[in-house]
Amino acid sequence: MSYILNIETATKNCSVALAKDGKTIVCKELATENFSHAEKLHVFIEQILVESDVQFSELNAIAVSQGPGSYTGLRIGVSSAKGFSYALNIPLIAIDTLQLLAKQIQIENGIILPMIDARRMEVFSAMYDSNYNQIRATQAEIIDESSYHEISEIIHLVGDGIGKFTSTLTDEKFMFHNEVVYPSAKEMSALSFEKFQNSDFVDVAYFEPFYLKDFLLIK
């Protein structure tokens, strides 16, 4: 039996989940325009442990969303995760943020294109197949009418970055999942447990978030 505390703060969503053997027990999250991470993160962690009747000493690992995303959000989440990992002497696990966002939808065919809003017409994005395997590397890209012209498959767009492209990406191959969704800690549970079983950990002393762009503040 293993308990993993999952922390996701890469976007406007401050999200924490406690998982037991890869399944989410409790998740608390709040998405606000003014980024409530500094105020809410440790409150959520305390509430989750109390509600699940789990002590800090029972945690087997800490998992954190590594980015890309908001510089401030990532810094808060990673700093907290590293602090808990060091203090409790338990492993630290890093999870790709865009993979978490991709897992917010399910498709039978085509490509999942998760987008995190950066600024203006730029997004952080990657591509995944229907099984959430990454098929194109993460990058910061500026979107225009010619973007993805080489792809003939259906492209499923998800995330807080897609809304500004509904009038730009007009080909019928683009499927907009229009509900604004953010990466969530509840989607980390299975991924962090798999990494835990494989001892796929990061070095607490040297691990840094994947900012992708230096000191980028998402507003």
mmCIF file with all atom_site columns, C-alpha atoms in Angstrom:
data_model
loop_
_atom_site.group_PDB
_atom_site.id
_atom_site.type_symbol
_atom_site.label_atom_id
_atom_site.label_alt_id
_atom_site.label_comp_id
_atom_site.label_asym_id
_atom_site.label_entity_id
_atom_site.label_seq_id
_atom_site.pdbx_PDB_ins_code
_atom_site.Cartn_x
_atom_site.Cartn_y
_atom_site.Cartn_z
_atom_site.occupancy
_atom_site.B_iso_or_equiv
_atom_site.pdbx_formal_charge
_atom_site.auth_seq_id
_atom_site.auth_comp_id
_atom_site.auth_asym_id
_atom_site.auth_atom_id
_atom_site.pdbx_PDB_model_num
ATOM 1   C CA . MET A 1 1   ? 0.000   0.000  0.000   1.00 0.00 ? 1   MET A CA 1
ATOM 2   C CA . SER A 1 2   ? 1.356   3.406  -0.934  1.00 0.00 ? 2   SER A CA 1
ATOM 3   C CA . TYR A 1 3   ? 0.151   6.944  -0.404  1.00 0.00 ? 3   TYR A CA 1
ATOM 4   C CA . ILE A 1 4   ? 1.298   9.653  -2.810  1.00 0.00 ? 4   ILE A CA 1
ATOM 5   C CA . LEU A 1 5   ? 0.526   13.343 -2.406  1.00 0.00 ? 5   LEU A CA 1
ATOM 6   C CA . ASN A 1 6   ? 0.051   14.939 -5.844  1.00 0.00 ? 6   ASN A CA 1
ATOM 7   C CA . ILE A 1 7   ? 0.496   18.691 -6.349  1.00 0.00 ? 7   ILE A CA 1
ATOM 8   C CA . GLU A 1 8   ? -0.516  20.612 -9.503  1.00 0.00 ? 8   GLU A CA 1
ATOM 9   C CA . THR A 1 9   ? 0.016   24.408 -9.617  1.00 0.00 ? 9   THR A CA 1
ATOM 10  C CA . ALA A 1 10  ? 1.229   25.060 -13.170 1.00 0.00 ? 10  ALA A CA 1
ATOM 11  C CA . THR A 1 11  ? -1.841  27.072 -14.225 1.00 0.00 ? 11  THR A CA 1
ATOM 12  C CA . LYS A 1 12  ? -4.616  29.068 -12.554 1.00 0.00 ? 12  LYS A CA 1
ATOM 13  C CA . ASN A 1 13  ? -5.786  25.825 -10.946 1.00 0.00 ? 13  ASN A CA 1
ATOM 14  C CA . CYS A 1 14  ? -4.370  25.125 -7.489  1.00 0.00 ? 14  CYS A CA 1
ATOM 15  C CA . SER A 1 15  ? -4.921  21.383 -7.207  1.00 0.00 ? 15  SER A CA 1
ATOM 16  C CA . VAL A 1 16  ? -3.923  18.744 -4.661  1.00 0.00 ? 16  VAL A CA 1
ATOM 17  C CA . ALA A 1 17  ? -4.857  15.065 -4.547  1.00 0.00 ? 17  ALA A CA 1
ATOM 18  C CA . LEU A 1 18  ? -4.027  12.180 -2.253  1.00 0.00 ? 18  LEU A CA 1
ATOM 19  C CA . ALA A 1 19  ? -3.778  8.815  -3.975  1.00 0.00 ? 19  ALA A CA 1
ATOM 20  C CA . LYS A 1 20  ? -3.658  5.288  -2.599  1.00 0.00 ? 20  LYS A CA 1
ATOM 21  C CA . ASP A 1 21  ? -2.070  2.716  -4.906  1.00 0.00 ? 21  ASP A CA 1
ATOM 22  C CA . GLY A 1 22  ? -2.651  4.937  -7.924  1.00 0.00 ? 22  GLY A CA 1
ATOM 23  C CA . LYS A 1 23  ? -6.264  5.853  -7.218  1.00 0.00 ? 23  LYS A CA 1
ATOM 24  C CA . THR A 1 24  ? -7.377  9.277  -6.045  1.00 0.00 ? 24  THR A CA 1
ATOM 25  C CA . ILE A 1 25  ? -8.885  9.313  -2.553  1.00 0.00 ? 25  ILE A CA 1
ATOM 26  C CA . VAL A 1 26  ? -9.470  13.033 -2.126  1.00 0.00 ? 26  VAL A CA 1
ATOM 27  C CA . CYS A 1 27  ? -8.884  15.980 -4.442  1.00 0.00 ? 27  CYS A CA 1
ATOM 28  C CA . LYS A 1 28  ? -9.240  19.665 -3.680  1.00 0.00 ? 28  LYS A CA 1
ATOM 29  C CA . GLU A 1 29  ? -8.746  22.365 -6.286  1.00 0.00 ? 29  GLU A CA 1
ATOM 30  C CA . LEU A 1 30  ? -9.634  25.938 -7.074  1.00 0.00 ? 30  LEU A CA 1
ATOM 31  C CA . ALA A 1 31  ? -9.045  27.941 -10.245 1.00 0.00 ? 31  ALA A CA 1
ATOM 32  C CA . THR A 1 32  ? -9.048  31.720 -9.874  1.00 0.00 ? 32  THR A CA 1
ATOM 33  C CA . GLU A 1 33  ? -7.929  34.580 -12.070 1.00 0.00 ? 33  GLU A CA 1
ATOM 34  C CA . ASN A 1 34  ? -5.603  35.986 -9.420  1.00 0.00 ? 34  ASN A CA 1
ATOM 35  C CA . PHE A 1 35  ? -3.738  32.724 -8.700  1.00 0.00 ? 35  PHE A CA 1
ATOM 36  C CA . SER A 1 36  ? -4.599  31.620 -5.154  1.00 0.00 ? 36  SER A CA 1
ATOM 37  C CA . HIS A 1 37  ? -1.781  29.081 -4.922  1.00 0.00 ? 37  HIS A CA 1
ATOM 38  C CA . ALA A 1 38  ? 0.203   30.746 -2.144  1.00 0.00 ? 38  ALA A CA 1
ATOM 39  C CA . GLU A 1 39  ? -2.906  30.989 0.043   1.00 0.00 ? 39  GLU A CA 1
ATOM 40  C CA . LYS A 1 40  ? -4.597  27.688 -0.795  1.00 0.00 ? 40  LYS A CA 1
ATOM 41  C CA . LEU A 1 41  ? -1.930  25.067 -1.425  1.00 0.00 ? 41  LEU A CA 1
ATOM 42  C CA . HIS A 1 42  ? -0.988  24.214 2.154   1.00 0.00 ? 42  HIS A CA 1
ATOM 43  C CA . VAL A 1 43  ? -4.583  24.613 3.318   1.00 0.00 ? 43  VAL A CA 1
ATOM 44  C CA . PHE A 1 44  ? -5.683  22.022 0.746   1.00 0.00 ? 44  PHE A CA 1
ATOM 45  C CA . ILE A 1 45  ? -2.884  19.654 1.765   1.00 0.00 ? 45  ILE A CA 1
ATOM 46  C CA . GLU A 1 46  ? -3.843  19.849 5.429   1.00 0.00 ? 46  GLU A CA 1
ATOM 47  C CA . GLN A 1 47  ? -7.544  19.407 4.681   1.00 0.00 ? 47  GLN A CA 1
ATOM 48  C CA . ILE A 1 48  ? -6.935  16.381 2.470   1.00 0.00 ? 48  ILE A CA 1
ATOM 49  C CA . LEU A 1 49  ? -4.813  14.588 5.048   1.00 0.00 ? 49  LEU A CA 1
ATOM 50  C CA . VAL A 1 50  ? -7.344  15.284 7.798   1.00 0.00 ? 50  VAL A CA 1
ATOM 51  C CA . GLU A 1 51  ? -10.300 14.126 5.702   1.00 0.00 ? 51  GLU A CA 1
ATOM 52  C CA . SER A 1 52  ? -8.536  10.932 4.640   1.00 0.00 ? 52  SER A CA 1
ATOM 53  C CA . ASP A 1 53  ? -7.130  10.296 8.131   1.00 0.00 ? 53  ASP A CA 1
ATOM 54  C CA . VAL A 1 54  ? -3.603  9.982  6.755   1.00 0.00 ? 54  VAL A CA 1
ATOM 55  C CA . GLN A 1 55  ? -0.542  11.354 8.548   1.00 0.00 ? 55  GLN A CA 1
ATOM 56  C CA . PHE A 1 56  ? 2.433   12.993 6.861   1.00 0.00 ? 56  PHE A CA 1
ATOM 57  C CA . SER A 1 57  ? 4.531   10.104 8.167   1.00 0.00 ? 57  SER A CA 1
ATOM 58  C CA . GLU A 1 58  ? 2.413   7.671  6.126   1.00 0.00 ? 58  GLU A CA 1
ATOM 59  C CA . LEU A 1 59  ? 3.179   9.318  2.780   1.00 0.00 ? 59  LEU A CA 1
ATOM 60  C CA . ASN A 1 60  ? 5.432   7.280  0.507   1.00 0.00 ? 60  ASN A CA 1
ATOM 61  C CA . ALA A 1 61  ? 6.190   9.938  -2.103  1.00 0.00 ? 61  ALA A CA 1
ATOM 62  C CA . ILE A 1 62  ? 5.413   13.451 -3.275  1.00 0.00 ? 62  ILE A CA 1
ATOM 63  C CA . ALA A 1 63  ? 4.507   14.095 -6.919  1.00 0.00 ? 63  ALA A CA 1
ATOM 64  C CA . VAL A 1 64  ? 4.499   17.499 -8.559  1.00 0.00 ? 64  VAL A CA 1
ATOM 65  C CA . SER A 1 65  ? 3.516   18.823 -11.957 1.00 0.00 ? 65  SER A CA 1
ATOM 66  C CA . GLN A 1 66  ? 6.772   19.930 -13.544 1.00 0.00 ? 66  GLN A CA 1
ATOM 67  C CA . GLY A 1 67  ? 5.490   22.329 -16.217 1.00 0.00 ? 67  GLY A CA 1
ATOM 68  C CA . PRO A 1 68  ? 5.400   24.072 -18.547 1.00 0.00 ? 68  PRO A CA 1
ATOM 69  C CA . GLY A 1 69  ? 3.135   26.772 -17.177 1.00 0.00 ? 69  GLY A CA 1
ATOM 70  C CA . SER A 1 70  ? 3.100   29.813 -14.955 1.00 0.00 ? 70  SER A CA 1
ATOM 71  C CA . TYR A 1 71  ? 6.491   30.675 -13.511 1.00 0.00 ? 71  TYR A CA 1
ATOM 72  C CA . THR A 1 72  ? 4.972   31.735 -10.201 1.00 0.00 ? 72  THR A CA 1
ATOM 73  C CA . GLY A 1 73  ? 2.631   28.755 -9.984  1.00 0.00 ? 73  GLY A CA 1
ATOM 74  C CA . LEU A 1 74  ? 5.346   26.235 -10.779 1.00 0.00 ? 74  LEU A CA 1
ATOM 75  C CA . ARG A 1 75  ? 7.752   27.830 -8.328  1.00 0.00 ? 75  ARG A CA 1
ATOM 76  C CA . ILE A 1 76  ? 5.203   27.584 -5.502  1.00 0.00 ? 76  ILE A CA 1
ATOM 77  C CA . GLY A 1 77  ? 4.247   23.988 -6.242  1.00 0.00 ? 77  GLY A CA 1
ATOM 78  C CA . VAL A 1 78  ? 7.759   22.673 -6.790  1.00 0.00 ? 78  VAL A CA 1
ATOM 79  C CA . SER A 1 79  ? 9.169   24.488 -3.760  1.00 0.00 ? 79  SER A CA 1
ATOM 80  C CA . SER A 1 80  ? 6.489   22.971 -1.541  1.00 0.00 ? 80  SER A CA 1
ATOM 81  C CA . ALA A 1 81  ? 6.918   19.498 -3.025  1.00 0.00 ? 81  ALA A CA 1
ATOM 82  C CA . LYS A 1 82  ? 10.688  19.620 -2.572  1.00 0.00 ? 82  LYS A CA 1
ATOM 83  C CA . GLY A 1 83  ? 10.267  20.810 0.998   1.00 0.00 ? 83  GLY A CA 1
ATOM 84  C CA . PHE A 1 84  ? 7.940   17.947 1.904   1.00 0.00 ? 84  PHE A CA 1
ATOM 85  C CA . SER A 1 85  ? 10.114  15.410 0.119   1.00 0.00 ? 85  SER A CA 1
ATOM 86  C CA . TYR A 1 86  ? 13.236  16.544 1.936   1.00 0.00 ? 86  TYR A CA 1
ATOM 87  C CA . ALA A 1 87  ? 11.626  16.906 5.359   1.00 0.00 ? 87  ALA A CA 1
ATOM 88  C CA . LEU A 1 88  ? 9.889   13.524 5.170   1.00 0.00 ? 88  LEU A CA 1
ATOM 89  C CA . ASN A 1 89  ? 12.822  11.815 3.437   1.00 0.00 ? 89  ASN A CA 1
ATOM 90  C CA . ILE A 1 90  ? 10.595  10.367 0.722   1.00 0.00 ? 90  ILE A CA 1
ATOM 91  C CA . PRO A 1 91  ? 11.006  10.370 -3.087  1.00 0.00 ? 91  PRO A CA 1
ATOM 92  C CA . LEU A 1 92  ? 10.010  13.231 -5.365  1.00 0.00 ? 92  LEU A CA 1
ATOM 93  C CA . ILE A 1 93  ? 8.212   12.425 -8.634  1.00 0.00 ? 93  ILE A CA 1
ATOM 94  C CA . ALA A 1 94  ? 7.838   14.839 -11.557 1.00 0.00 ? 94  ALA A CA 1
ATOM 95  C CA . ILE A 1 95  ? 4.854   14.642 -13.939 1.00 0.00 ? 95  ILE A CA 1
ATOM 96  C CA . ASP A 1 96  ? 4.482   16.430 -17.268 1.00 0.00 ? 96  ASP A CA 1
ATOM 97  C CA . THR A 1 97  ? 1.809   19.129 -17.063 1.00 0.00 ? 97  THR A CA 1
ATOM 98  C CA . LEU A 1 98  ? 0.579   18.872 -20.641 1.00 0.00 ? 98  LEU A CA 1
ATOM 99  C CA . GLN A 1 99  ? 0.067   15.126 -20.279 1.00 0.00 ? 99  GLN A CA 1
ATOM 100 C CA . LEU A 1 100 ? -2.186  15.840 -17.297 1.00 0.00 ? 100 LEU A CA 1
ATOM 101 C CA . LEU A 1 101 ? -4.151  18.300 -19.400 1.00 0.00 ? 101 LEU A CA 1
ATOM 102 C CA . ALA A 1 102 ? -4.455  15.792 -22.244 1.00 0.00 ? 102 ALA A CA 1
ATOM 103 C CA . LYS A 1 103 ? -5.903  13.226 -19.831 1.00 0.00 ? 103 LYS A CA 1
ATOM 104 C CA . GLN A 1 104 ? -8.842  15.544 -19.140 1.00 0.00 ? 104 GLN A CA 1
ATOM 105 C CA . ILE A 1 105 ? -10.502 14.240 -22.311 1.00 0.00 ? 105 ILE A CA 1
ATOM 106 C CA . GLN A 1 106 ? -10.981 10.810 -23.868 1.00 0.00 ? 106 GLN A CA 1
ATOM 107 C CA . ILE A 1 107 ? -10.922 10.179 -27.609 1.00 0.00 ? 107 ILE A CA 1
ATOM 108 C CA . GLU A 1 108 ? -11.178 7.106  -29.819 1.00 0.00 ? 108 GLU A CA 1
ATOM 109 C CA . ASN A 1 109 ? -9.130  8.424  -32.712 1.00 0.00 ? 109 ASN A CA 1
ATOM 110 C CA . GLY A 1 110 ? -7.117  11.432 -33.735 1.00 0.00 ? 110 GLY A CA 1
ATOM 111 C CA . ILE A 1 111 ? -4.643  13.569 -31.823 1.00 0.00 ? 111 ILE A CA 1
ATOM 112 C CA . ILE A 1 112 ? -4.975  15.384 -28.522 1.00 0.00 ? 112 ILE A CA 1
ATOM 113 C CA . LEU A 1 113 ? -3.489  18.874 -28.552 1.00 0.00 ? 113 LEU A CA 1
ATOM 114 C CA . PRO A 1 114 ? -3.418  20.320 -25.024 1.00 0.00 ? 114 PRO A CA 1
ATOM 115 C CA . MET A 1 115 ? -2.726  24.046 -24.858 1.00 0.00 ? 115 MET A CA 1
ATOM 116 C CA . ILE A 1 116 ? -1.771  26.175 -21.877 1.00 0.00 ? 116 ILE A CA 1
ATOM 117 C CA . ASP A 1 117 ? -2.261  29.883 -22.453 1.00 0.00 ? 117 ASP A CA 1
ATOM 118 C CA . ALA A 1 118 ? 0.995   31.829 -22.541 1.00 0.00 ? 118 ALA A CA 1
ATOM 119 C CA . ARG A 1 119 ? 0.482   35.322 -23.922 1.00 0.00 ? 119 ARG A CA 1
ATOM 120 C CA . ARG A 1 120 ? -1.023  36.919 -27.000 1.00 0.00 ? 120 ARG A CA 1
ATOM 121 C CA . MET A 1 121 ? -1.234  34.214 -29.692 1.00 0.00 ? 121 MET A CA 1
ATOM 122 C CA . GLU A 1 122 ? 1.287   31.932 -27.997 1.00 0.00 ? 122 GLU A CA 1
ATOM 123 C CA . VAL A 1 123 ? 0.665   28.698 -26.117 1.00 0.00 ? 123 VAL A CA 1
ATOM 124 C CA . PHE A 1 124 ? 2.570   25.871 -24.508 1.00 0.00 ? 124 PHE A CA 1
ATOM 125 C CA . SER A 1 125 ? 1.563   22.710 -26.330 1.00 0.00 ? 125 SER A CA 1
ATOM 126 C CA . ALA A 1 126 ? 2.397   19.111 -27.157 1.00 0.00 ? 126 ALA A CA 1
ATOM 127 C CA . MET A 1 127 ? 0.662   16.274 -28.986 1.00 0.00 ? 127 MET A CA 1
ATOM 128 C CA . TYR A 1 128 ? -0.598  12.949 -27.666 1.00 0.00 ? 128 TYR A CA 1
ATOM 129 C CA . ASP A 1 129 ? -2.298  9.947  -29.196 1.00 0.00 ? 129 ASP A CA 1
ATOM 130 C CA . SER A 1 130 ? -5.526  8.451  -27.864 1.00 0.00 ? 130 SER A CA 1
ATOM 131 C CA . ASN A 1 131 ? -3.519  6.459  -25.280 1.00 0.00 ? 131 ASN A CA 1
ATOM 132 C CA . TYR A 1 132 ? -1.820  9.647  -24.015 1.00 0.00 ? 132 TYR A CA 1
ATOM 133 C CA . ASN A 1 133 ? 1.549   8.760  -25.492 1.00 0.00 ? 133 ASN A CA 1
ATOM 134 C CA . GLN A 1 134 ? 3.440   11.889 -26.460 1.00 0.00 ? 134 GLN A CA 1
ATOM 135 C CA . ILE A 1 135 ? 3.944   12.069 -30.218 1.00 0.00 ? 135 ILE A CA 1
ATOM 136 C CA . ARG A 1 136 ? 5.303   15.614 -30.498 1.00 0.00 ? 136 ARG A CA 1
ATOM 137 C CA . ALA A 1 137 ? 7.623   17.360 -28.104 1.00 0.00 ? 137 ALA A CA 1
ATOM 138 C CA . THR A 1 138 ? 6.507   20.171 -25.836 1.00 0.00 ? 138 THR A CA 1
ATOM 139 C CA . GLN A 1 139 ? 7.087   23.636 -27.208 1.00 0.00 ? 139 GLN A CA 1
ATOM 140 C CA . ALA A 1 140 ? 6.044   27.261 -27.008 1.00 0.00 ? 140 ALA A CA 1
ATOM 141 C CA . GLU A 1 141 ? 4.412   28.152 -30.292 1.00 0.00 ? 141 GLU A CA 1
ATOM 142 C CA . ILE A 1 142 ? 2.585   31.018 -31.938 1.00 0.00 ? 142 ILE A CA 1
ATOM 143 C CA . ILE A 1 143 ? -0.602  29.868 -33.658 1.00 0.00 ? 143 ILE A CA 1
ATOM 144 C CA . ASP A 1 144 ? -1.837  31.193 -36.993 1.00 0.00 ? 144 ASP A CA 1
ATOM 145 C CA . GLU A 1 145 ? -4.017  30.015 -39.891 1.00 0.00 ? 145 GLU A CA 1
ATOM 146 C CA . SER A 1 146 ? -1.270  27.762 -41.282 1.00 0.00 ? 146 SER A CA 1
ATOM 147 C CA . SER A 1 147 ? -0.586  25.903 -38.033 1.00 0.00 ? 147 SER A CA 1
ATOM 148 C CA . TYR A 1 148 ? -0.889  22.093 -38.243 1.00 0.00 ? 148 TYR A CA 1
ATOM 149 C CA . HIS A 1 149 ? -1.589  22.199 -41.992 1.00 0.00 ? 149 HIS A CA 1
ATOM 150 C CA . GLU A 1 150 ? 0.515   19.062 -42.434 1.00 0.00 ? 150 GLU A CA 1
ATOM 151 C CA . ILE A 1 151 ? -1.749  16.990 -40.174 1.00 0.00 ? 151 ILE A CA 1
ATOM 152 C CA . SER A 1 152 ? -4.760  15.263 -41.735 1.00 0.00 ? 152 SER A CA 1
ATOM 153 C CA . GLU A 1 153 ? -6.092  13.550 -38.590 1.00 0.00 ? 153 GLU A CA 1
ATOM 154 C CA . ILE A 1 154 ? -8.716  15.012 -36.297 1.00 0.00 ? 154 ILE A CA 1
ATOM 155 C CA . ILE A 1 155 ? -7.070  17.291 -33.738 1.00 0.00 ? 155 ILE A CA 1
ATOM 156 C CA . HIS A 1 156 ? -8.764  17.574 -30.351 1.00 0.00 ? 156 HIS A CA 1
ATOM 157 C CA . LEU A 1 157 ? -7.891  20.849 -28.648 1.00 0.00 ? 157 LEU A CA 1
ATOM 158 C CA . VAL A 1 158 ? -8.187  21.154 -24.875 1.00 0.00 ? 158 VAL A CA 1
ATOM 159 C CA . GLY A 1 159 ? -7.057  23.647 -22.258 1.00 0.00 ? 159 GLY A CA 1
ATOM 160 C CA . ASP A 1 160 ? -7.307  27.293 -21.330 1.00 0.00 ? 160 ASP A CA 1
ATOM 161 C CA . GLY A 1 161 ? -5.282  28.294 -24.394 1.00 0.00 ? 161 GLY A CA 1
ATOM 162 C CA . ILE A 1 162 ? -7.706  27.142 -27.080 1.00 0.00 ? 162 ILE A CA 1
ATOM 163 C CA . GLY A 1 163 ? -10.407 29.800 -26.845 1.00 0.00 ? 163 GLY A CA 1
ATOM 164 C CA . LYS A 1 164 ? -8.468  32.466 -28.702 1.00 0.00 ? 164 LYS A CA 1
ATOM 165 C CA . PHE A 1 165 ? -8.049  30.245 -31.781 1.00 0.00 ? 165 PHE A CA 1
ATOM 166 C CA . THR A 1 166 ? -11.645 29.391 -32.675 1.00 0.00 ? 166 THR A CA 1
ATOM 167 C CA . SER A 1 167 ? -11.596 31.962 -35.470 1.00 0.00 ? 167 SER A CA 1
ATOM 168 C CA . THR A 1 168 ? -8.054  31.039 -36.537 1.00 0.00 ? 168 THR A CA 1
ATOM 169 C CA . LEU A 1 169 ? -8.177  27.242 -36.732 1.00 0.00 ? 169 LEU A CA 1
ATOM 170 C CA . THR A 1 170 ? -11.334 26.841 -38.797 1.00 0.00 ? 170 THR A CA 1
ATOM 171 C CA . ASP A 1 171 ? -10.698 23.603 -40.687 1.00 0.00 ? 171 ASP A CA 1
ATOM 172 C CA . GLU A 1 172 ? -13.186 20.848 -39.862 1.00 0.00 ? 172 GLU A CA 1
ATOM 173 C CA . LYS A 1 173 ? -10.360 18.644 -38.542 1.00 0.00 ? 173 LYS A CA 1
ATOM 174 C CA . PHE A 1 174 ? -10.122 20.861 -35.435 1.00 0.00 ? 174 PHE A CA 1
ATOM 175 C CA . MET A 1 175 ? -12.372 19.727 -32.595 1.00 0.00 ? 175 MET A CA 1
ATOM 176 C CA . PHE A 1 176 ? -12.573 22.290 -29.792 1.00 0.00 ? 176 PHE A CA 1
ATOM 177 C CA . HIS A 1 177 ? -13.396 20.949 -26.349 1.00 0.00 ? 177 HIS A CA 1
ATOM 178 C CA . ASN A 1 178 ? -14.738 24.325 -25.360 1.00 0.00 ? 178 ASN A CA 1
ATOM 179 C CA . GLU A 1 179 ? -15.204 23.893 -21.635 1.00 0.00 ? 179 GLU A CA 1
ATOM 180 C CA . VAL A 1 180 ? -12.242 25.613 -19.994 1.00 0.00 ? 180 VAL A CA 1
ATOM 181 C CA . VAL A 1 181 ? -10.252 22.912 -18.246 1.00 0.00 ? 181 VAL A CA 1
ATOM 182 C CA . TYR A 1 182 ? -6.945  22.968 -16.436 1.00 0.00 ? 182 TYR A CA 1
ATOM 183 C CA . PRO A 1 183 ? -4.428  20.305 -15.479 1.00 0.00 ? 183 PRO A CA 1
ATOM 184 C CA . SER A 1 184 ? -5.602  18.570 -12.299 1.00 0.00 ? 184 SER A CA 1
ATOM 185 C CA . ALA A 1 185 ? -3.849  16.654 -9.535  1.00 0.00 ? 185 ALA A CA 1
ATOM 186 C CA . LYS A 1 186 ? -6.502  13.951 -9.751  1.00 0.00 ? 186 LYS A CA 1
ATOM 187 C CA . GLU A 1 187 ? -5.070  12.960 -13.136 1.00 0.00 ? 187 GLU A CA 1
ATOM 188 C CA . MET A 1 188 ? -1.629  12.551 -11.565 1.00 0.00 ? 188 MET A CA 1
ATOM 189 C CA . SER A 1 189 ? -2.545  9.570  -9.387  1.00 0.00 ? 189 SER A CA 1
ATOM 190 C CA . ALA A 1 190 ? -2.047  6.735  -11.867 1.00 0.00 ? 190 ALA A CA 1
ATOM 191 C CA . LEU A 1 191 ? 0.980   8.379  -13.474 1.00 0.00 ? 191 LEU A CA 1
ATOM 192 C CA . SER A 1 192 ? 2.783   9.060  -10.202 1.00 0.00 ? 192 SER A CA 1
ATOM 193 C CA . PHE A 1 193 ? 2.067   5.536  -8.936  1.00 0.00 ? 193 PHE A CA 1
ATOM 194 C CA . GLU A 1 194 ? 3.550   4.028  -12.089 1.00 0.00 ? 194 GLU A CA 1
ATOM 195 C CA . LYS A 1 195 ? 6.683   6.128  -11.660 1.00 0.00 ? 195 LYS A CA 1
ATOM 196 C CA . PHE A 1 196 ? 6.810   5.179  -7.981  1.00 0.00 ? 196 PHE A CA 1
ATOM 197 C CA . GLN A 1 197 ? 6.710   1.482  -8.841  1.00 0.00 ? 197 GLN A CA 1
ATOM 198 C CA . ASN A 1 198 ? 9.530   1.995  -11.362 1.00 0.00 ? 198 ASN A CA 1
ATOM 199 C CA . SER A 1 199 ? 11.584  4.117  -8.931  1.00 0.00 ? 199 SER A CA 1
ATOM 200 C CA . ASP A 1 200 ? 11.459  6.934  -11.486 1.00 0.00 ? 200 ASP A CA 1
ATOM 201 C CA . PHE A 1 201 ? 12.363  9.772  -9.129  1.00 0.00 ? 201 PHE A CA 1
ATOM 202 C CA . VAL A 1 202 ? 14.031  13.167 -9.503  1.00 0.00 ? 202 VAL A CA 1
ATOM 203 C CA . ASP A 1 203 ? 16.838  14.542 -7.374  1.00 0.00 ? 203 ASP A CA 1
ATOM 204 C CA . VAL A 1 204 ? 15.334  16.812 -4.723  1.00 0.00 ? 204 VAL A CA 1
ATOM 205 C CA . ALA A 1 205 ? 18.451  18.959 -4.547  1.00 0.00 ? 205 ALA A CA 1
ATOM 206 C CA . TYR A 1 206 ? 18.733  19.679 -8.263  1.00 0.00 ? 206 TYR A CA 1
ATOM 207 C CA . PHE A 1 207 ? 15.240  19.379 -9.684  1.00 0.00 ? 207 PHE A CA 1
ATOM 208 C CA . GLU A 1 208 ? 13.859  22.538 -11.299 1.00 0.00 ? 208 GLU A CA 1
ATOM 209 C CA . PRO A 1 209 ? 10.495  23.136 -12.988 1.00 0.00 ? 209 PRO A CA 1
ATOM 210 C CA . PHE A 1 210 ? 10.242  22.949 -16.763 1.00 0.00 ? 210 PHE A CA 1
ATOM 211 C CA . TYR A 1 211 ? 9.566   26.627 -17.330 1.00 0.00 ? 211 TYR A CA 1
ATOM 212 C CA . LEU A 1 212 ? 10.174  26.323 -21.097 1.00 0.00 ? 212 LEU A CA 1
ATOM 213 C CA . LYS A 1 213 ? 10.488  30.113 -21.258 1.00 0.00 ? 213 LYS A CA 1
ATOM 214 C CA . ASP A 1 214 ? 12.510  31.939 -18.619 1.00 0.00 ? 214 ASP A CA 1
ATOM 215 C CA . PHE A 1 215 ? 10.497  33.934 -16.088 1.00 0.00 ? 215 PHE A CA 1
ATOM 216 C CA . LEU A 1 216 ? 7.283   33.870 -18.092 1.00 0.00 ? 216 LEU A CA 1
ATOM 217 C CA . LEU A 1 217 ? 4.328   35.096 -16.077 1.00 0.00 ? 217 LEU A CA 1
ATOM 218 C CA . ILE A 1 218 ? 0.986   33.891 -17.413 1.00 0.00 ? 218 ILE A CA 1
ATOM 219 C CA . LYS A 1 219 ? -1.665  36.535 -16.845 1.00 0.00 ? 219 LYS A CA 1
#
